Tab-separated table of C-alpha atoms in Angstrom:
chain	number	residue	atom	x	y	z
A	1	UNK	CA	109.665	122.153	76.146
A	2	UNK	CA	106.117	121.254	75.069
A	3	UNK	CA	106.115	118.403	72.604
A	4	UNK	CA	103.367	117.985	70.032
A	5	UNK	CA	101.707	114.624	69.580
A	6	UNK	CA	103.299	112.959	66.547
A	7	UNK	CA	102.078	110.104	64.372
A	8	UNK	CA	104.579	107.873	66.169
A	9	UNK	CA	103.065	108.871	69.512
A	10	UNK	CA	99.620	107.835	68.294
A	11	UNK	CA	100.985	104.439	67.245
A	12	UNK	CA	102.627	104.013	70.642
A	13	UNK	CA	99.351	104.933	72.341
A	14	UNK	CA	97.517	102.378	70.217
A	15	UNK	CA	100.036	99.655	71.078
A	16	UNK	CA	99.841	100.534	74.780
A	17	UNK	CA	96.052	100.455	74.574
A	18	UNK	CA	96.080	96.974	73.055
A	19	UNK	CA	98.690	95.721	75.548
A	20	UNK	CA	96.993	97.112	78.651
A	21	UNK	CA	93.505	96.080	77.528
A	22	UNK	CA	94.759	92.562	76.888
A	23	UNK	CA	96.488	92.345	80.254
A	24	UNK	CA	93.806	93.902	82.435
A	25	UNK	CA	90.484	93.596	80.613
A	26	UNK	CA	91.177	90.413	78.690
A	27	UNK	CA	92.033	88.591	81.927
A	28	UNK	CA	89.319	90.133	84.113
A	29	UNK	CA	87.168	87.015	84.054
A	30	UNK	CA	89.561	84.928	86.151
A	31	UNK	CA	90.294	83.773	88.761
A	32	UNK	CA	87.070	83.289	90.682
A	33	UNK	CA	86.291	85.778	93.440
A	34	UNK	CA	87.956	84.791	96.705
A	35	UNK	CA	85.410	84.061	99.441
A	36	UNK	CA	88.093	84.316	102.134
A	37	UNK	CA	89.367	87.725	101.030
A	38	UNK	CA	87.667	91.058	100.351
A	39	UNK	CA	86.601	90.103	96.821
A	40	UNK	CA	83.296	88.364	97.451
A	41	UNK	CA	82.419	90.623	100.382
A	42	UNK	CA	82.980	93.828	98.413
A	43	UNK	CA	81.157	92.415	95.399
A	44	UNK	CA	78.220	91.723	97.715
A	45	UNK	CA	78.075	95.434	98.639
A	46	UNK	CA	77.628	96.382	94.966
A	47	UNK	CA	75.102	93.608	94.518
A	48	UNK	CA	73.023	94.863	97.451
A	49	UNK	CA	73.165	98.408	96.077
A	50	UNK	CA	71.198	97.211	93.067
A	51	UNK	CA	68.864	94.976	95.063
A	52	UNK	CA	67.959	97.767	97.488
A	53	UNK	CA	68.201	100.535	94.890
A	54	UNK	CA	70.113	102.480	97.540
A	55	UNK	CA	73.343	104.162	96.453
A	56	UNK	CA	73.909	106.180	99.619
A	57	UNK	CA	73.885	103.750	102.546
A	58	UNK	CA	75.844	100.618	101.688
A	59	UNK	CA	75.149	97.157	103.072
A	60	UNK	CA	77.125	93.937	103.264
A	61	UNK	CA	74.977	90.852	103.768
A	62	UNK	CA	72.227	92.982	105.266
A	63	UNK	CA	74.504	94.876	107.673
A	64	UNK	CA	75.297	98.553	107.148
A	65	UNK	CA	78.760	99.001	105.711
A	66	UNK	CA	80.046	102.334	106.955
A	67	UNK	CA	83.806	102.102	106.557
A	68	UNK	CA	84.422	102.586	102.823
A	69	UNK	CA	83.663	105.384	100.359
A	70	UNK	CA	81.259	104.454	97.553
A	71	UNK	CA	82.928	105.181	94.191
A	72	UNK	CA	84.332	101.714	93.501
A	73	UNK	CA	81.084	100.073	94.604
A	74	UNK	CA	79.091	102.427	92.352
A	75	UNK	CA	81.296	101.495	89.405
A	76	UNK	CA	80.938	97.763	90.009
A	77	UNK	CA	77.169	98.134	90.474
A	78	UNK	CA	77.002	99.935	87.115
A	79	UNK	CA	79.043	97.129	85.581
A	80	UNK	CA	76.629	94.552	87.021
A	81	UNK	CA	73.667	96.503	85.656
A	82	UNK	CA	75.146	96.548	82.158
A	83	UNK	CA	76.795	93.123	81.977
A	84	UNK	CA	75.265	90.996	84.714
A	85	UNK	CA	76.993	89.712	87.824
A	86	UNK	CA	80.249	87.932	87.036
A	87	UNK	CA	83.962	87.989	87.800
A	88	UNK	CA	84.523	89.922	84.585
A	89	UNK	CA	81.990	92.604	85.497
A	90	UNK	CA	83.467	92.843	88.998
A	91	UNK	CA	86.985	93.511	87.732
A	92	UNK	CA	86.078	95.601	84.687
A	93	UNK	CA	86.256	98.987	86.497
A	94	UNK	CA	89.763	98.165	87.716
A	95	UNK	CA	90.762	96.990	84.249
A	96	UNK	CA	89.525	100.215	82.683
A	97	UNK	CA	91.341	102.230	85.355
A	98	UNK	CA	94.584	100.405	84.577
A	99	UNK	CA	94.204	101.071	80.848
A	100	UNK	CA	93.678	104.754	81.653
A	101	UNK	CA	96.669	104.722	83.992
A	102	UNK	CA	98.964	103.254	81.320
A	103	UNK	CA	97.861	105.764	78.665
A	104	UNK	CA	98.045	108.760	81.001
A	105	UNK	CA	101.497	107.711	82.194
A	106	UNK	CA	102.701	107.737	78.587
A	107	UNK	CA	101.179	111.172	77.995
A	108	UNK	CA	102.605	112.565	81.256
A	109	UNK	CA	106.085	111.233	80.524
A	110	UNK	CA	105.992	112.138	76.832
A	111	UNK	CA	105.003	115.710	77.482
A	112	UNK	CA	107.529	116.481	80.200
A	113	UNK	CA	110.400	114.055	79.565
A	114	UNK	CA	110.153	112.838	75.983
A	115	UNK	CA	108.553	109.992	74.109
A	116	UNK	CA	111.025	107.287	75.121
A	117	UNK	CA	110.750	108.066	78.842
A	118	UNK	CA	106.965	108.114	78.566
A	119	UNK	CA	106.938	104.739	76.836
A	120	UNK	CA	109.159	103.080	79.426
A	121	UNK	CA	107.124	104.552	82.273
A	122	UNK	CA	103.880	103.313	80.718
A	123	UNK	CA	105.343	99.845	80.200
A	124	UNK	CA	106.424	99.776	83.849
A	125	UNK	CA	102.845	100.520	84.904
A	126	UNK	CA	101.417	97.937	82.512
A	127	UNK	CA	103.752	95.057	83.332
A	128	UNK	CA	104.828	95.403	86.958
A	129	UNK	CA	103.937	92.367	89.052
A	130	UNK	CA	102.198	94.306	91.816
A	131	UNK	CA	100.014	96.318	89.450
A	132	UNK	CA	98.626	93.082	88.048
A	133	UNK	CA	98.287	91.163	91.319
A	134	UNK	CA	96.445	93.896	93.196
A	135	UNK	CA	93.930	94.419	90.407
A	136	UNK	CA	92.838	90.789	90.769
A	137	UNK	CA	91.191	91.820	94.065
A	138	UNK	CA	88.248	94.191	94.461
A	139	UNK	CA	90.200	97.021	96.035
A	140	UNK	CA	90.104	100.585	94.636
A	141	UNK	CA	93.850	101.258	94.396
A	142	UNK	CA	94.027	101.495	90.590
A	143	UNK	CA	91.069	103.893	90.483
A	144	UNK	CA	92.444	106.386	92.972
A	145	UNK	CA	95.959	106.063	91.492
A	146	UNK	CA	94.477	107.161	88.156
A	147	UNK	CA	92.751	110.074	89.883
A	148	UNK	CA	96.053	111.038	91.555
A	149	UNK	CA	97.930	110.997	88.261
A	150	UNK	CA	95.221	113.101	86.646
A	151	UNK	CA	95.430	115.615	89.495
A	152	UNK	CA	99.192	116.014	89.198
A	153	UNK	CA	99.143	116.092	85.394
A	154	UNK	CA	96.508	118.841	85.230
A	155	UNK	CA	98.137	120.805	88.044
A	156	UNK	CA	101.594	120.651	86.465
A	157	UNK	CA	100.401	121.614	83.009
A	158	UNK	CA	98.639	124.679	84.397
A	159	UNK	CA	101.575	125.526	86.680
A	160	UNK	CA	104.037	125.394	83.766
A	161	UNK	CA	101.760	127.385	81.449
A	162	UNK	CA	100.710	124.780	78.870
A	163	UNK	CA	97.062	124.580	79.945
A	164	UNK	CA	94.393	127.121	80.822
A	165	UNK	CA	94.484	127.488	84.644
A	166	UNK	CA	90.720	127.157	84.912
A	167	UNK	CA	90.788	123.853	83.060
A	168	UNK	CA	93.821	122.552	84.957
A	169	UNK	CA	93.127	123.616	88.521
A	170	UNK	CA	89.378	123.087	88.373
A	171	UNK	CA	89.898	119.691	86.727
A	172	UNK	CA	92.410	118.746	89.433
A	173	UNK	CA	89.914	119.816	92.125
A	174	UNK	CA	87.197	117.669	90.531
A	175	UNK	CA	89.506	114.655	90.401
A	176	UNK	CA	90.442	115.252	94.028
A	177	UNK	CA	86.747	114.996	94.885
A	178	UNK	CA	86.577	111.706	92.988
A	179	UNK	CA	89.691	110.490	94.827
A	180	UNK	CA	87.998	111.206	98.179
A	181	UNK	CA	84.924	109.254	97.063
A	182	UNK	CA	87.275	106.413	96.101
A	183	UNK	CA	89.849	106.300	98.906
A	184	UNK	CA	88.437	108.641	101.568
A	185	UNK	CA	90.601	111.209	103.349
A	186	UNK	CA	93.894	110.278	101.714
A	187	UNK	CA	92.302	111.236	98.402
A	188	UNK	CA	92.699	114.815	99.588
A	189	UNK	CA	95.623	114.478	101.990
A	190	UNK	CA	98.168	112.993	99.592
A	191	UNK	CA	97.630	115.288	96.566
A	192	UNK	CA	97.398	118.407	98.736
A	193	UNK	CA	100.543	117.528	100.708
A	194	UNK	CA	102.520	116.698	97.551
A	195	UNK	CA	101.477	119.913	95.793
A	196	UNK	CA	102.242	121.995	98.888
A	197	UNK	CA	105.671	120.348	99.155
A	198	UNK	CA	106.309	121.025	95.455
A	199	UNK	CA	105.299	124.700	95.696
A	200	UNK	CA	107.459	125.106	98.790
A	201	UNK	CA	110.490	123.484	97.156
A	202	UNK	CA	110.133	125.610	94.023
A	203	UNK	CA	109.566	128.778	96.069
A	204	UNK	CA	106.305	129.356	94.273
A	205	UNK	CA	103.967	130.516	97.033
A	206	UNK	CA	103.849	134.014	95.520
A	207	UNK	CA	101.719	132.406	92.783
A	208	UNK	CA	99.074	131.049	95.158
A	209	UNK	CA	96.302	133.163	93.618
A	210	UNK	CA	96.699	131.240	90.357
A	211	UNK	CA	95.351	128.137	92.092
A	212	UNK	CA	91.872	129.673	92.360
A	213	UNK	CA	91.531	128.200	95.829
A	214	UNK	CA	87.980	129.405	96.468
A	215	UNK	CA	86.427	128.157	93.224
A	216	UNK	CA	88.576	124.992	93.240
A	217	UNK	CA	87.434	124.225	96.806
A	218	UNK	CA	83.820	124.770	95.771
A	219	UNK	CA	84.199	122.262	92.922
A	220	UNK	CA	85.882	119.761	95.239
A	221	UNK	CA	83.111	120.048	97.837
A	222	UNK	CA	80.344	119.897	95.218
A	223	UNK	CA	81.645	116.462	94.210
A	224	UNK	CA	82.864	114.995	97.507
A	225	UNK	CA	80.446	116.408	100.097
A	226	UNK	CA	76.915	115.303	99.031
A	227	UNK	CA	77.405	111.570	99.622
A	228	UNK	CA	79.043	112.173	103.007
A	229	UNK	CA	76.247	114.513	104.085
A	230	UNK	CA	73.472	112.174	102.921
A	231	UNK	CA	75.126	109.145	104.509
A	232	UNK	CA	75.494	111.064	107.775
A	233	UNK	CA	71.861	112.196	107.766
A	234	UNK	CA	70.553	108.717	107.061
A	235	UNK	CA	72.879	106.749	109.308
A	236	UNK	CA	73.332	107.671	112.994
A	237	UNK	CA	76.951	107.194	114.003
A	238	UNK	CA	78.265	107.398	110.435
A	239	UNK	CA	80.700	110.248	111.009
A	240	UNK	CA	82.304	108.593	114.041
A	241	UNK	CA	82.496	105.177	112.359
A	242	UNK	CA	83.800	106.539	109.056
A	243	UNK	CA	86.096	109.415	109.967
A	244	UNK	CA	87.238	108.631	113.515
A	245	UNK	CA	87.178	104.869	113.964
A	246	UNK	CA	88.023	103.772	110.430
A	247	UNK	CA	90.545	106.479	109.556
A	248	UNK	CA	92.156	108.050	112.605
A	249	UNK	CA	91.878	105.081	114.960
A	250	UNK	CA	92.967	102.635	112.265
A	251	UNK	CA	96.060	104.730	111.521
A	252	UNK	CA	96.868	104.713	115.242
A	253	UNK	CA	96.211	100.979	115.550
A	254	UNK	CA	93.286	101.532	117.943
A	255	UNK	CA	90.314	100.849	115.668
A	256	UNK	CA	87.566	98.574	117.000
A	257	UNK	CA	87.249	95.783	116.166
A	258	UNK	CA	90.978	95.162	115.813
A	259	UNK	CA	90.625	92.780	112.851
A	260	UNK	CA	93.547	94.069	110.818
A	261	UNK	CA	97.329	94.123	110.986
A	262	UNK	CA	100.377	96.026	109.852
A	263	UNK	CA	103.222	94.734	107.705
A	264	UNK	CA	106.620	95.327	109.385
A	265	UNK	CA	108.377	98.347	107.923
A	266	UNK	CA	111.370	96.412	106.610
A	267	UNK	CA	109.100	93.927	104.835
A	268	UNK	CA	106.902	96.707	103.442
A	269	UNK	CA	109.858	98.537	101.912
A	270	UNK	CA	111.471	95.326	100.639
A	271	UNK	CA	108.226	94.223	98.986
A	272	UNK	CA	108.537	97.084	96.509
A	273	UNK	CA	111.308	95.118	94.821
A	274	UNK	CA	108.673	92.458	94.111
A	275	UNK	CA	105.666	94.661	93.339
A	276	UNK	CA	107.605	96.729	90.786
A	277	UNK	CA	109.449	93.720	89.322
A	278	UNK	CA	111.019	93.498	86.739
A	279	UNK	CA	111.423	97.261	86.604
A	280	UNK	CA	112.763	97.384	90.167
A	281	UNK	CA	116.134	96.315	88.708
A	282	UNK	CA	116.383	99.911	87.469
A	283	UNK	CA	115.812	101.622	90.828
A	284	UNK	CA	119.418	102.955	90.834
A	285	UNK	CA	118.703	104.744	87.549
A	286	UNK	CA	115.550	106.313	89.002
A	287	UNK	CA	117.460	107.498	92.079
A	288	UNK	CA	119.903	109.288	89.802
A	289	UNK	CA	117.036	111.572	88.814
A	290	UNK	CA	116.741	112.958	92.353
A	291	UNK	CA	117.118	116.763	92.139
A	292	UNK	CA	119.849	117.053	94.784
A	293	UNK	CA	120.611	120.768	94.596
A	294	UNK	CA	117.926	122.839	96.357
A	295	UNK	CA	119.701	126.007	95.244
A	296	UNK	CA	118.574	125.249	91.687
A	297	UNK	CA	114.923	124.811	92.670
A	298	UNK	CA	112.937	127.835	91.599
A	299	UNK	CA	112.376	130.120	88.653
A	300	UNK	CA	115.156	128.726	86.480
A	301	UNK	CA	113.651	125.203	86.434
A	302	UNK	CA	112.215	124.179	83.076
A	303	UNK	CA	108.943	122.156	82.927
A	304	UNK	CA	110.830	118.849	82.803
A	305	UNK	CA	112.806	119.669	85.939
A	306	UNK	CA	109.635	120.775	87.720
A	307	UNK	CA	107.907	117.545	86.668
A	308	UNK	CA	110.778	115.507	88.070
A	309	UNK	CA	110.533	117.358	91.384
A	310	UNK	CA	106.750	116.867	91.523
A	311	UNK	CA	107.122	113.125	90.940
A	312	UNK	CA	109.496	112.844	93.887
A	313	UNK	CA	107.131	114.910	96.048
A	314	UNK	CA	104.185	112.720	94.979
A	315	UNK	CA	105.923	109.423	95.704
A	316	UNK	CA	107.749	110.776	98.737
A	317	UNK	CA	104.614	111.973	100.548
A	318	UNK	CA	102.903	108.579	100.218
A	319	UNK	CA	105.960	106.513	101.122
A	320	UNK	CA	106.790	108.762	104.088
A	321	UNK	CA	103.208	108.637	105.380
A	322	UNK	CA	103.092	104.838	105.505
A	323	UNK	CA	106.615	104.693	106.879
A	324	UNK	CA	105.509	106.766	109.866
A	325	UNK	CA	101.960	105.349	110.140
A	326	UNK	CA	102.422	101.939	111.729
A	327	UNK	CA	98.887	101.195	112.921
A	328	UNK	CA	97.741	99.782	109.606
A	329	UNK	CA	100.213	99.228	106.781
A	330	UNK	CA	99.533	96.688	104.030
A	331	UNK	CA	101.651	95.852	101.003
A	332	UNK	CA	99.506	97.664	98.461
A	333	UNK	CA	98.977	100.872	100.446
A	334	UNK	CA	101.700	102.609	98.428
A	335	UNK	CA	99.952	101.786	95.119
A	336	UNK	CA	99.117	105.481	94.673
A	337	UNK	CA	102.849	106.236	94.450
A	338	UNK	CA	103.670	103.539	91.903
A	339	UNK	CA	102.806	105.580	88.771
A	340	UNK	CA	105.231	108.302	89.927
A	341	UNK	CA	107.937	105.724	90.614
A	342	UNK	CA	107.260	104.141	87.213
A	343	UNK	CA	107.738	107.461	85.445
A	344	UNK	CA	111.010	108.038	87.288
A	345	UNK	CA	112.119	104.539	86.270
A	346	UNK	CA	111.222	105.316	82.660
A	347	UNK	CA	113.112	108.605	82.822
A	348	UNK	CA	116.162	106.947	84.348
A	349	UNK	CA	116.236	104.235	81.674
A	350	UNK	CA	115.800	106.779	78.868
A	351	UNK	CA	118.626	108.930	80.241
A	352	UNK	CA	120.894	105.886	80.576
A	353	UNK	CA	120.220	104.959	76.946
A	354	UNK	CA	120.865	108.520	75.805
A	355	UNK	CA	124.168	108.602	77.711
A	356	UNK	CA	125.173	105.270	76.210
A	357	UNK	CA	124.382	106.480	72.678
A	358	UNK	CA	126.404	109.650	73.187
A	359	UNK	CA	129.304	107.629	74.539
A	360	UNK	CA	129.130	105.258	71.558
A	361	UNK	CA	129.095	108.150	69.076
A	362	UNK	CA	132.024	109.800	70.862
A	363	UNK	CA	134.061	106.596	70.810
A	364	UNK	CA	133.285	105.958	67.162
A	365	UNK	CA	134.360	109.493	66.229
A	366	UNK	CA	137.798	108.744	67.650
């Protein structure tokens, strides 16, 4: 069922805006950038962009920096241009991304699961320990997580008939291009794999023409390809360093130089209890939302059921990938799945409350 935005929803959005802005923008000025971590080094890349007036080939302390896509560095450079170089300006793009992530999570949950589920999911995004900790560092996780959520929201609305397919699928393709410019190949791999898994599970491949694959691909390439082409033309060895050594070899644990590590699988999975704290207490409620009966997947699924299945596909693809990929696995690599997990947590809590209310009413009637 498609729910209209009510006055109460606008008030909730306003409260979430104030909360998330206070948590992520209001605190962006501290702590100081860490010289021993990626913070100062990545900030230096954005600083050199402005000094050299070169937004294609990136440099770190005068050395070409060929292993990261440019979107986050562009955003920080723009922040420096507007506000000057400071800790606040460095973290502002991440703070804005987190505000967007909180608000979009509420809208996603509200539309497909109801207002209460959307609110709890948004609060889980806003107040989880890991979300806050990993936006203290200059890493692009919050930005590409927002792009991912936008991709799945637009796709699902078009797939379920509540949004013009051109707007939904073309918008999702554009955001996929932005995700690639933010987090490289996984910006395409994860959304495409999750959507393919969802379409397969719902037996929806007969609708493939609706996706407008040719025009959507053209939009994706128009956004993602130019920087890669220009960087390759201007920098000999770029394609090997960027695509092969940094992505494929790193995933296999054979990248040179070998200056990185991998968190053991048991520790990586266990850390989610910390990164999603305090909402991780409600993991059992989220697991109850698993659609266990494949026989019911298909035409008879309403938009809410399809949304639930897409969330599990979204989170499942990312968690499975880093479970199998042992060459380079850090704690925050599953950040792109956390909004999906948060929405499932919100849905589980809302359903538990609804069950409790029904039980209370039933008992009182007797």
